[in-house]
mmCIF file of C-alpha atoms and ligand atoms in Angstrom:
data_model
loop_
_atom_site.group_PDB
_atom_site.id
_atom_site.type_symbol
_atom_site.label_atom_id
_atom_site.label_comp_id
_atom_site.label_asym_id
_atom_site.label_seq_id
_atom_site.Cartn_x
_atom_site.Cartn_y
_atom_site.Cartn_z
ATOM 1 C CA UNK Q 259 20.290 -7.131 -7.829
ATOM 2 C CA UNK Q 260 18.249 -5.909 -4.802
ATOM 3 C CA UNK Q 261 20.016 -5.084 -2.319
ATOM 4 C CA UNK Q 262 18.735 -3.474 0.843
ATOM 5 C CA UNK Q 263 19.171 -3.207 4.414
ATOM 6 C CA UNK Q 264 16.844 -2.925 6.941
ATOM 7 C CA UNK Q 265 16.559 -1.895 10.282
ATOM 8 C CA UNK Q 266 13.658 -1.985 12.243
ATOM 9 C CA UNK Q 267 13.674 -0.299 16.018
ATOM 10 C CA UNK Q 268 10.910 -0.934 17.911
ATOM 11 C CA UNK Q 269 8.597 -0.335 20.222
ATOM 12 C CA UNK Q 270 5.880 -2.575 20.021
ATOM 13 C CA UNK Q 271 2.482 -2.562 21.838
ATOM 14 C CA UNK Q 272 -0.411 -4.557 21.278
ATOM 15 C CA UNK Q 273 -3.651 -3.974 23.926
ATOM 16 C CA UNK Q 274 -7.256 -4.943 23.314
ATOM 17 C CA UNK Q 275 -9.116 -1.456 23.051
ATOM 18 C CA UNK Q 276 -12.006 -2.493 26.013
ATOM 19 C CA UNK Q 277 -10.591 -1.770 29.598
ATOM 20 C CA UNK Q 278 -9.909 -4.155 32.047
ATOM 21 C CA UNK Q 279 -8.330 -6.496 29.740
ATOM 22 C CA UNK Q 280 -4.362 -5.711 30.806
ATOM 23 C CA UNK Q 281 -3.220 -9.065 30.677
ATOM 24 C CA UNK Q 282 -3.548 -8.866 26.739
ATOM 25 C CA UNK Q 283 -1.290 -6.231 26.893
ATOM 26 C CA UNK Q 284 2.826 -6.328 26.011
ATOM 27 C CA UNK Q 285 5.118 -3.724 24.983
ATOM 28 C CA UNK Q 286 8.575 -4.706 23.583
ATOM 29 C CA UNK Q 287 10.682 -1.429 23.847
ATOM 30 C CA UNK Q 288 14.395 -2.529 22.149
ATOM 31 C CA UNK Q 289 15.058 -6.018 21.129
ATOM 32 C CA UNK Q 290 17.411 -8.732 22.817
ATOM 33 C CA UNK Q 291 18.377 -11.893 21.080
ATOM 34 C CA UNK Q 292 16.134 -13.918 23.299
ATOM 35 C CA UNK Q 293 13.238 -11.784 22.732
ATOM 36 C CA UNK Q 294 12.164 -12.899 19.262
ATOM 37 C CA UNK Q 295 11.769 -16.189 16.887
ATOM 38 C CA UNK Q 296 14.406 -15.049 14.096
ATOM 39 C CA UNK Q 297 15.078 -16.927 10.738
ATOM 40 C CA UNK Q 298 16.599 -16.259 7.395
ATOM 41 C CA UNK Q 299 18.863 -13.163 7.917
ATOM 42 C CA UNK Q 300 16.857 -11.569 10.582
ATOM 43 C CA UNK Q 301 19.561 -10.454 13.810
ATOM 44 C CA UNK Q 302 19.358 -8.423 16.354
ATOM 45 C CA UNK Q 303 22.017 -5.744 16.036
ATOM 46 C CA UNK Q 304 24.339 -5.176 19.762
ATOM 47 C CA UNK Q 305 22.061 -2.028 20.026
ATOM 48 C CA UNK Q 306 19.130 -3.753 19.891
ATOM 49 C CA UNK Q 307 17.521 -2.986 16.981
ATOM 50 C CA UNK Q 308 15.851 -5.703 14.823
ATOM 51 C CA UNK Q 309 17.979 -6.275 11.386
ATOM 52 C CA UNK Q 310 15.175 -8.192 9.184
ATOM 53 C CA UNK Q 311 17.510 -8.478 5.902
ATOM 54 C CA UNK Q 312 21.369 -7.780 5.833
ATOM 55 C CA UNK Q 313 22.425 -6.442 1.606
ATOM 56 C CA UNK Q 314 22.535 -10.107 1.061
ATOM 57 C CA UNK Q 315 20.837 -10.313 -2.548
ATOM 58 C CA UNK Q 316 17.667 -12.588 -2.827
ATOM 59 C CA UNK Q 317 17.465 -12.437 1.168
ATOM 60 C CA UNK Q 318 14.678 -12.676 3.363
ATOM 61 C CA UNK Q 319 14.124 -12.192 7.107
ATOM 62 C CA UNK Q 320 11.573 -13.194 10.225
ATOM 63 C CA UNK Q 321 11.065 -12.069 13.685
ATOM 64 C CA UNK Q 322 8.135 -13.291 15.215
ATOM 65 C CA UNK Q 323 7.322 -12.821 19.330
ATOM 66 C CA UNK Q 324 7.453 -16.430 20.636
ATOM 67 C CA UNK Q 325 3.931 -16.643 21.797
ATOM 68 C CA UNK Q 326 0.879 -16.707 20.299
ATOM 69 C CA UNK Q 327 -1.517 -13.974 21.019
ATOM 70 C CA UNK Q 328 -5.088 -14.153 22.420
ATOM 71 C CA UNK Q 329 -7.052 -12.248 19.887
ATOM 72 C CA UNK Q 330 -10.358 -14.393 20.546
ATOM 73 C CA UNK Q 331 -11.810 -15.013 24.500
ATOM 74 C CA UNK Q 332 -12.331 -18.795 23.592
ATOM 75 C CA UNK Q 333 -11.780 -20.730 20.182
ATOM 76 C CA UNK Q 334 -13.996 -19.191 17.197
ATOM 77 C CA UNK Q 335 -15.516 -16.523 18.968
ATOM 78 C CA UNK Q 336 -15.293 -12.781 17.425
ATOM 79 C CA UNK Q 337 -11.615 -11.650 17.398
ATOM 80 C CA UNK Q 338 -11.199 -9.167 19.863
ATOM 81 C CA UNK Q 339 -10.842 -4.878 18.926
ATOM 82 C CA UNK Q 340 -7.066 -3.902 19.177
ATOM 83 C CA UNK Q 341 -4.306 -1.693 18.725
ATOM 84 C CA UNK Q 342 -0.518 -1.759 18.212
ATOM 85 C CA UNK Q 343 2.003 0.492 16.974
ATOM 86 C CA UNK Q 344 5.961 0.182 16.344
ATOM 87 C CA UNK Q 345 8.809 2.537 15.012
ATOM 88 C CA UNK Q 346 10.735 1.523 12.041
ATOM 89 C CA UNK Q 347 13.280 2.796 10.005
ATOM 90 C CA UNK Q 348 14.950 2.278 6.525
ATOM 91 C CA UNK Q 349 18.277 1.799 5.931
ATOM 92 C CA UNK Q 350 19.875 1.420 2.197
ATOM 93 C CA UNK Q 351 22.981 0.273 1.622
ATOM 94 C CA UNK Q 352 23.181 0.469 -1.930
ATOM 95 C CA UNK Q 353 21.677 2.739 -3.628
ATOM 96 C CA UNK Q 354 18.786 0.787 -5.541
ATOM 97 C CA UNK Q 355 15.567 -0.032 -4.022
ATOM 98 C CA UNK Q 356 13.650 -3.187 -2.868
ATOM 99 C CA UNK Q 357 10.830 -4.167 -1.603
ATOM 100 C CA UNK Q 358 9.738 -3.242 1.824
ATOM 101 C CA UNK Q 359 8.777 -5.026 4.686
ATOM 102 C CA UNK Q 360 5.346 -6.369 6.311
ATOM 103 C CA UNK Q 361 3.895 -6.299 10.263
ATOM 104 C CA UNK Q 362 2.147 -9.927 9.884
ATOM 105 C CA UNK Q 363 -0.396 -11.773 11.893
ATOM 106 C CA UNK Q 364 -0.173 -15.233 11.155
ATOM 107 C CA UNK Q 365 -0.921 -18.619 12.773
ATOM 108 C CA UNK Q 366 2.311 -19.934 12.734
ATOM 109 C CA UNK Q 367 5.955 -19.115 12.328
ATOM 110 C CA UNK Q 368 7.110 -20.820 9.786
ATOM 111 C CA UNK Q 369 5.956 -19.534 6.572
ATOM 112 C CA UNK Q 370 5.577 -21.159 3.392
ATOM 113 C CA UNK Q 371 7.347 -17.851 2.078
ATOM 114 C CA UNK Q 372 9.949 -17.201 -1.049
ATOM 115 C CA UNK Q 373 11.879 -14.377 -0.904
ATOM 116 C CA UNK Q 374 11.839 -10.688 -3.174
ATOM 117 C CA UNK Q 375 8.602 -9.531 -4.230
ATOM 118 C CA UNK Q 376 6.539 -11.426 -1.942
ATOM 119 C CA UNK Q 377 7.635 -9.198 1.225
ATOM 120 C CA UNK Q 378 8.736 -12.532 3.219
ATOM 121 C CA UNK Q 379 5.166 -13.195 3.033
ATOM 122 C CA UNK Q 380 3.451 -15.799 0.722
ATOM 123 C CA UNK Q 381 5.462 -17.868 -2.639
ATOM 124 C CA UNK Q 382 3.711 -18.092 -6.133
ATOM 125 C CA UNK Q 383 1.732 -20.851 -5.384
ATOM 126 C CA UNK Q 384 0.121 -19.467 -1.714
ATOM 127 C CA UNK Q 385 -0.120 -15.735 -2.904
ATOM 128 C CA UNK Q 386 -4.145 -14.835 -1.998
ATOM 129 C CA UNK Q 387 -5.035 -18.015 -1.000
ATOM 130 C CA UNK Q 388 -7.704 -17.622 2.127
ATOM 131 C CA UNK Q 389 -6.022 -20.767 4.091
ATOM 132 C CA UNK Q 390 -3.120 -18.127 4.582
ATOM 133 C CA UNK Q 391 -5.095 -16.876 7.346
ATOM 134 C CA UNK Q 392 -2.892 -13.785 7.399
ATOM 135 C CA UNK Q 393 -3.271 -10.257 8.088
ATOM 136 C CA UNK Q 394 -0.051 -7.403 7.240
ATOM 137 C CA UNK Q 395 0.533 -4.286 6.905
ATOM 138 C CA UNK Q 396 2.825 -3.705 3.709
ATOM 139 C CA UNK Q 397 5.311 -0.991 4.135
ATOM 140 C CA UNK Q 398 6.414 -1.253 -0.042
ATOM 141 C CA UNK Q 399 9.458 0.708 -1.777
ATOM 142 C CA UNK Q 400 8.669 -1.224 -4.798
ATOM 143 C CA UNK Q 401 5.923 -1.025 -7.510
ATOM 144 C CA UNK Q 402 5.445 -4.441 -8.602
ATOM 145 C CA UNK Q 403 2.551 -4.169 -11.105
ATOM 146 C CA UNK Q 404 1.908 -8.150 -10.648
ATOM 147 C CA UNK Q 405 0.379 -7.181 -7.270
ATOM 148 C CA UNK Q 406 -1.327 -3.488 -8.753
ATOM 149 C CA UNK Q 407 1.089 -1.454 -6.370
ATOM 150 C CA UNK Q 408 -0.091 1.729 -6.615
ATOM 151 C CA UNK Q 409 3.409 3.421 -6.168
ATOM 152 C CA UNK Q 410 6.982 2.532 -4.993
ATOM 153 C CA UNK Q 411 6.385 4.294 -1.462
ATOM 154 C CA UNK Q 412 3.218 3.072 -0.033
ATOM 155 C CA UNK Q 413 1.701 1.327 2.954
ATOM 156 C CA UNK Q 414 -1.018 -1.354 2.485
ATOM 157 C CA UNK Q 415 -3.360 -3.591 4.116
ATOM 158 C CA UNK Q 416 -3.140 -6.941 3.367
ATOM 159 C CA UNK Q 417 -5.497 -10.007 3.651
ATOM 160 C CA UNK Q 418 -4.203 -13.342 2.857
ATOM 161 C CA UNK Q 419 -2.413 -11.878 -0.190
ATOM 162 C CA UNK Q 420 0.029 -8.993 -1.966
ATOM 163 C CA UNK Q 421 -2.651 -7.198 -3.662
ATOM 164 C CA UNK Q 422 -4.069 -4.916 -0.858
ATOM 165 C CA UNK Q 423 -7.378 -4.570 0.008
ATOM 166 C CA UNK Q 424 -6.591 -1.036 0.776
ATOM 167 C CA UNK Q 425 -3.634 0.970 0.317
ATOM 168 C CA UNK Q 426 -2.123 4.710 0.122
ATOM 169 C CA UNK Q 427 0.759 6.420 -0.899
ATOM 170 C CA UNK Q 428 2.669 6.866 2.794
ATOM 171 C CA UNK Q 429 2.432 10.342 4.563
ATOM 172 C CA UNK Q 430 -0.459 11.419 6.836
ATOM 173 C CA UNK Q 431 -3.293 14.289 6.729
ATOM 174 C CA UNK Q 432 -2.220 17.196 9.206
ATOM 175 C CA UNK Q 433 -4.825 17.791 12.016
ATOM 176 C CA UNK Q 434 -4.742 21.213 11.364
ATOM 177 C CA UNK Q 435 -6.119 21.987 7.864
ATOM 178 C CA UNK Q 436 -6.109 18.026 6.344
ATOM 179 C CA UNK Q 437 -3.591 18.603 3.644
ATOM 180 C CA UNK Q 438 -2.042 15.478 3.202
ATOM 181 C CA UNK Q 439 1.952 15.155 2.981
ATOM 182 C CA UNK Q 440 4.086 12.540 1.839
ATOM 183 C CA UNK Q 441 6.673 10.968 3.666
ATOM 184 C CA UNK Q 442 9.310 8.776 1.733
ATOM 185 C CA UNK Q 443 9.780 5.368 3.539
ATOM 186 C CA UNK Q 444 13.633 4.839 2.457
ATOM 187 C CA UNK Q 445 14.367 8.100 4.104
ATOM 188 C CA UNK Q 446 16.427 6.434 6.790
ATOM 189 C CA UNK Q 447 14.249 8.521 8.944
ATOM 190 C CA UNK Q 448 12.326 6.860 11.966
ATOM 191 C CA UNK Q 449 8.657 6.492 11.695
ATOM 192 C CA UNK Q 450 5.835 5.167 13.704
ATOM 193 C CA UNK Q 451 2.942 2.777 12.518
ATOM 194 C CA UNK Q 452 -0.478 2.398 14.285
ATOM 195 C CA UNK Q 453 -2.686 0.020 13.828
ATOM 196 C CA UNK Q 454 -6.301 -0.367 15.136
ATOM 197 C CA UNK Q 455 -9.181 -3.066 14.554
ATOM 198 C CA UNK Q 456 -12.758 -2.081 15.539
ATOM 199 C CA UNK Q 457 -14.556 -5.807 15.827
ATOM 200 C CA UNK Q 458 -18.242 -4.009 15.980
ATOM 201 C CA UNK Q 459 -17.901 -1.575 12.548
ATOM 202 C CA UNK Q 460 -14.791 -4.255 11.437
ATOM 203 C CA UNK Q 461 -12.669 -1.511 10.410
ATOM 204 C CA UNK Q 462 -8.748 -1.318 10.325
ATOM 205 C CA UNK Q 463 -6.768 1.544 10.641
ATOM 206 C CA UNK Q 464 -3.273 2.576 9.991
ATOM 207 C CA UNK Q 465 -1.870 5.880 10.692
ATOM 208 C CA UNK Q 466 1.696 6.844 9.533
ATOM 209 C CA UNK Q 467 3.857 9.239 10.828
ATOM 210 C CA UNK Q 468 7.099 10.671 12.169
ATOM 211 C CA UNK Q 469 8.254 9.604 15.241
ATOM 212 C CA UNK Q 470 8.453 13.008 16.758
ATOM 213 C CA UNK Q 471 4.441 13.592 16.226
ATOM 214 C CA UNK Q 472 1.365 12.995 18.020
ATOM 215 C CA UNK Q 473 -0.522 10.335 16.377
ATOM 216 C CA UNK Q 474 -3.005 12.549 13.379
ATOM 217 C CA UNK Q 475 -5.880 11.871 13.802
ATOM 218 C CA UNK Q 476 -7.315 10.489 10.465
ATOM 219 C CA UNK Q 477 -5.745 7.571 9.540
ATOM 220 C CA UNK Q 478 -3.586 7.466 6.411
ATOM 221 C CA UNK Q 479 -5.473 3.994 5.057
ATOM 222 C CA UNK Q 480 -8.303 2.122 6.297
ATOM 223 C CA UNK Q 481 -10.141 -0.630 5.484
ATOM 224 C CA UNK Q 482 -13.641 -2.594 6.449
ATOM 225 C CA UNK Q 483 -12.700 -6.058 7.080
ATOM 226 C CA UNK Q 484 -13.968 -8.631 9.675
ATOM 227 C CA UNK Q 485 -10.783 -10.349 10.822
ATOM 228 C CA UNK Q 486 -12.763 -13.152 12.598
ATOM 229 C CA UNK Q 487 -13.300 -14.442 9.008
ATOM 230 C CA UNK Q 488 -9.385 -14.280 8.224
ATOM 231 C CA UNK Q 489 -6.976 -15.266 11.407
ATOM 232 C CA UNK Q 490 -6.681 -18.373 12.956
ATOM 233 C CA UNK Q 491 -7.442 -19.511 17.027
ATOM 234 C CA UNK Q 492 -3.227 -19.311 17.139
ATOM 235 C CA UNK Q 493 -2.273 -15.765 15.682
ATOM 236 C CA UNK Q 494 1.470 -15.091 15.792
ATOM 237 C CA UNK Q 495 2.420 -11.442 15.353
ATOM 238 C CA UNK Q 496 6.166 -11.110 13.358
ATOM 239 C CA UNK Q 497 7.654 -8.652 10.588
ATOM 240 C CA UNK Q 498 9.204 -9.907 7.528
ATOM 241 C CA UNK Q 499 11.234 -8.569 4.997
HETATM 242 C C1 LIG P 896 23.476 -12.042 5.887
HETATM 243 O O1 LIG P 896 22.857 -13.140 6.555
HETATM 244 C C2 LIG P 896 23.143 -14.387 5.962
HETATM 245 C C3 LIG P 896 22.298 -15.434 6.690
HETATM 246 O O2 LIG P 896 22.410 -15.307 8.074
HETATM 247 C C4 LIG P 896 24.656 -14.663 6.064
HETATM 248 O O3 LIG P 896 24.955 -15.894 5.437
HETATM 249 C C5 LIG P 896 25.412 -13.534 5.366
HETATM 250 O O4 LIG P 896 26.812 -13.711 5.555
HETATM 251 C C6 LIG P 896 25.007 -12.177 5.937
HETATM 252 N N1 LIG P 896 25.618 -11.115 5.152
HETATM 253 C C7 LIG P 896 26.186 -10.052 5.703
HETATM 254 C C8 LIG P 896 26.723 -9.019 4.761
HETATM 255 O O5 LIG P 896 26.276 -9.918 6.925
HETATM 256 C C1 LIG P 897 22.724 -10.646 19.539
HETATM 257 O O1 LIG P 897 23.598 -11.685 19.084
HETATM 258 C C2 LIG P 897 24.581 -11.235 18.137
HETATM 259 C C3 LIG P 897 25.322 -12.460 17.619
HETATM 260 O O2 LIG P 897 25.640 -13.319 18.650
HETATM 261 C C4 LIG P 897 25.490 -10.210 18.828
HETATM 262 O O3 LIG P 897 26.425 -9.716 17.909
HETATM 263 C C5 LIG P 897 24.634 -9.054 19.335
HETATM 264 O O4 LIG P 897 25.437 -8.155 20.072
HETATM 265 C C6 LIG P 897 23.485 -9.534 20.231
HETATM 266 N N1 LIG P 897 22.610 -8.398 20.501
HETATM 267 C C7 LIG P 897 22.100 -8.143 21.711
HETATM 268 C C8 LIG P 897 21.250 -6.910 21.822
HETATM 269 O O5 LIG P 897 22.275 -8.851 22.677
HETATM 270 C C1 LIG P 898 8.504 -25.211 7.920
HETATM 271 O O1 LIG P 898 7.544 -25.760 7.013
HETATM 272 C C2 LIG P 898 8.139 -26.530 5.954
HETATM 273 C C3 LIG P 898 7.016 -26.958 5.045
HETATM 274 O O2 LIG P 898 6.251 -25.862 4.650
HETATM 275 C C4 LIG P 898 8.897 -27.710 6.543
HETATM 276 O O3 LIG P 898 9.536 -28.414 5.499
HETATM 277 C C5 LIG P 898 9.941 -27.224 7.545
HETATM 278 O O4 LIG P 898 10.542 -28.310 8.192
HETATM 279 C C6 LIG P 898 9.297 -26.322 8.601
HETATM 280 N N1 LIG P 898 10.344 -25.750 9.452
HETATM 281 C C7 LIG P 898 10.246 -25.688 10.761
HETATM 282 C C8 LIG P 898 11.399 -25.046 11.486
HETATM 283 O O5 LIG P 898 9.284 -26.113 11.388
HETATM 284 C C1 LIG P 899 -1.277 22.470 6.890
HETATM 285 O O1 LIG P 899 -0.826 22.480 8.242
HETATM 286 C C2 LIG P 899 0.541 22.081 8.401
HETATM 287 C C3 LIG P 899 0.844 22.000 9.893
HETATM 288 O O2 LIG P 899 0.440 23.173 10.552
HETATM 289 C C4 LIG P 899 1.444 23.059 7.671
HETATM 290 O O3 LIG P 899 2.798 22.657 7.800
HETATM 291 C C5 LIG P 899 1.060 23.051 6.185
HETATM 292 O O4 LIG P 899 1.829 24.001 5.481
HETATM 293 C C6 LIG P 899 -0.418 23.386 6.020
HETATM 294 N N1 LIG P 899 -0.784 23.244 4.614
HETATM 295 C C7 LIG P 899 -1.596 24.094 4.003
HETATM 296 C C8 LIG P 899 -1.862 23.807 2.560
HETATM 297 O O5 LIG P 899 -2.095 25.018 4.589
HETATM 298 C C1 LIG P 900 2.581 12.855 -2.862
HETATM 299 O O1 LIG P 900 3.224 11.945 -3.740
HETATM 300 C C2 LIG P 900 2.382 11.522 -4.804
HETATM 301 C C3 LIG P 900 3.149 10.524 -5.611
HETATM 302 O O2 LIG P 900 3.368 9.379 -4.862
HETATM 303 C C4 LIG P 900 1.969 12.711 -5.657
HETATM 304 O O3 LIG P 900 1.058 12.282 -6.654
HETATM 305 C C5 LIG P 900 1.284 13.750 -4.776
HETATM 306 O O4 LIG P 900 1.023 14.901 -5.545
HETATM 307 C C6 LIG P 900 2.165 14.116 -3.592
HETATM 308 N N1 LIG P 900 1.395 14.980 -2.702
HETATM 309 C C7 LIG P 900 1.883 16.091 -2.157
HETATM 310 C C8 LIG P 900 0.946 16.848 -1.254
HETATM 311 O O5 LIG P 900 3.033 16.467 -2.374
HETATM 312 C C1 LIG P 901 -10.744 4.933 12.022
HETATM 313 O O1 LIG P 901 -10.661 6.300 11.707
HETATM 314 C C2 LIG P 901 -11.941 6.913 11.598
HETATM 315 C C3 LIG P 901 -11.715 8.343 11.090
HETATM 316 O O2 LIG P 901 -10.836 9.022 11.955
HETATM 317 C C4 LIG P 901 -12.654 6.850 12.942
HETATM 318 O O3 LIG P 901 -13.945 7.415 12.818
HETATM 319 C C5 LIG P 901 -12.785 5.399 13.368
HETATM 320 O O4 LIG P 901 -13.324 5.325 14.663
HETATM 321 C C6 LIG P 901 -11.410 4.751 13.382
HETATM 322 N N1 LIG P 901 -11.540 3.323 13.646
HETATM 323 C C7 LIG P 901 -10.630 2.646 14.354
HETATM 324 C C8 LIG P 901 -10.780 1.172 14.405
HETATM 325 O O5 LIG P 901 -9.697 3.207 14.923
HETATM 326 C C1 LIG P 902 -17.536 -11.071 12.032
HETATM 327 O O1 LIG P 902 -17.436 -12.442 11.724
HETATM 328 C C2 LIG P 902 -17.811 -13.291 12.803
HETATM 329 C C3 LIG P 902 -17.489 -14.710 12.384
HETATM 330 O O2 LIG P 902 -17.907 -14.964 11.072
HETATM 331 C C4 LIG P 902 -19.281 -13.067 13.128
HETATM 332 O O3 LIG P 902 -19.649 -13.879 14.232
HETATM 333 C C5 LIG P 902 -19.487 -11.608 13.489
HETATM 334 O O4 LIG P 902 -20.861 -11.332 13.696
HETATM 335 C C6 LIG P 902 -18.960 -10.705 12.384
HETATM 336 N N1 LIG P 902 -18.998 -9.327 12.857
HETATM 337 C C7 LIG P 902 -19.702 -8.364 12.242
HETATM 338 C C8 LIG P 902 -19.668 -7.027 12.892
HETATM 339 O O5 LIG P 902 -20.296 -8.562 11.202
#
């Protein structure tokens, strides 16, 4: 069976890229219990560190920040340009692999989500469906050829569905020459995730790296997407597992 434990520490930011807009901005460094919206077997360990699934076969985990964010200045206007970043890290306790974990934008909490291959995510039935209204970023250790997966150890962006509208084997181009190197996600090492959104060229970026480095400069997968076409009003910003 897959089993698979992991452990997400976190800092997590989220600010609108155009100044004067500090309100918009929170940064969650470390996790409480009262801090998140957890289901399924999603805890917060007593170092606070977010546990999204616990070995328990079949499993599947939540944590979603309690209040909606304001990604549009009024109902159905242009979703605003952003960026956010947070520090993960896998841990296995067995050694067979599973299937990863998602940062999700979605406009609600409660998920119509089965566990396994669908990343805490979507079910058979909802799977690329545009009334998801839901934007992730797929950090996969599993190549699940139902969904084209490219590899077992990739990152992804998603849009309403499994099958990413853009995705690369994880690792990050130096800044120095632009060689690219690959980083293995169940390393148990810590590793940071950026993401941007450009609302004017409607391009997403996501830049992977160790936690130790500077953030490289070209982004390790990106993708032109208008997200005013895919979120809700109401966007809720979790992880699942
Ligand atoms: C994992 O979490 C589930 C749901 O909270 C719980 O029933 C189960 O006992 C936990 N397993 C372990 C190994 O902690
Ligand atoms: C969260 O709650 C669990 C279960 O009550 C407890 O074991 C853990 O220490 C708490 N973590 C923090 C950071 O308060
Ligand atoms: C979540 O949604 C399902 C239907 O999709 C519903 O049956 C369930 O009660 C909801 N749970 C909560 C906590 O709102
Ligand atoms: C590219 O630069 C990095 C960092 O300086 C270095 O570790 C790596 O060996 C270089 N690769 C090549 C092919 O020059
Ligand atoms: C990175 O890993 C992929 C397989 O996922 C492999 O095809 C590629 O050659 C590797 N690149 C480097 C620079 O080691
Ligand atoms: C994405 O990366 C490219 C290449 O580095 C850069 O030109 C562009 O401005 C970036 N866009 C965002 C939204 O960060
Ligand atoms: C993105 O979509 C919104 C809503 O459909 C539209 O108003 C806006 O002009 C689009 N942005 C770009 C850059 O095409």
């Amino acid at each position: 069976m897959l089993l698979k434990l992991f452990l997400v520490g976190l800092g997590l930011g989220i600010a609108p890229l155009t100044a004067g807009d500090e309100h918009h901005r929170f940064v969650y460094s470390g996790f409480s219990n009262a801090s998140l919206t957890l289901d399924g077997t999603a805890s917060i360990t007593p170092s606070g560190l977010l546990e999204l699934t616990n070995g328990t076969a079949l499993s599947m985990g939540h944590a979603f920040f309690p209040s909606p964010l304001r990604l549009r200045d009024s109902p159905n206007s242009m979703v605003q340009s952003f960026a956010s970043s947070f520090v993960f890290g896998i841990i296995s306790i067995y050694d067979l692999s599973s299937h990863g974990l998602t940062l999700l934008f979605a406009p609600s909490k409660n998920l119509s989500a089965i566990p396994v291959q669908y990343l805490g995510l979507f079910s058979g039935s909802n799977n690329g469906k545009t009334t998801n209204h839901i934007f992730a970023i797929e950090l996969d250790t599993w190549q699940n050829s139902e969904f084209r997966d490219i590899n077992n150890n990739h990152i992804g962006i998603d849009i309403n569905s499994l099958t990413s509208l853009q995705s690369q084997p994880a690792g990050f181009f130096h800044d120095q020459n632009g060689t690219f190197k690959n980083l293995t996600l169940s390393s148990q090492e810590a590793m940071q995730v950026w993401v941007e959104y450009d609302r004017e060229k409607t391009q997403i970026n996501v830049t992977l790296a160790p936690l130790a480095m500077v953030k490289p400069r070209k982004p390790t997968v990106s993708a032109i997407q208008n997200l005013s076409d895919v979120l809700a009003d109401v966007v809720y910003i979790g992880f699942s597992s």
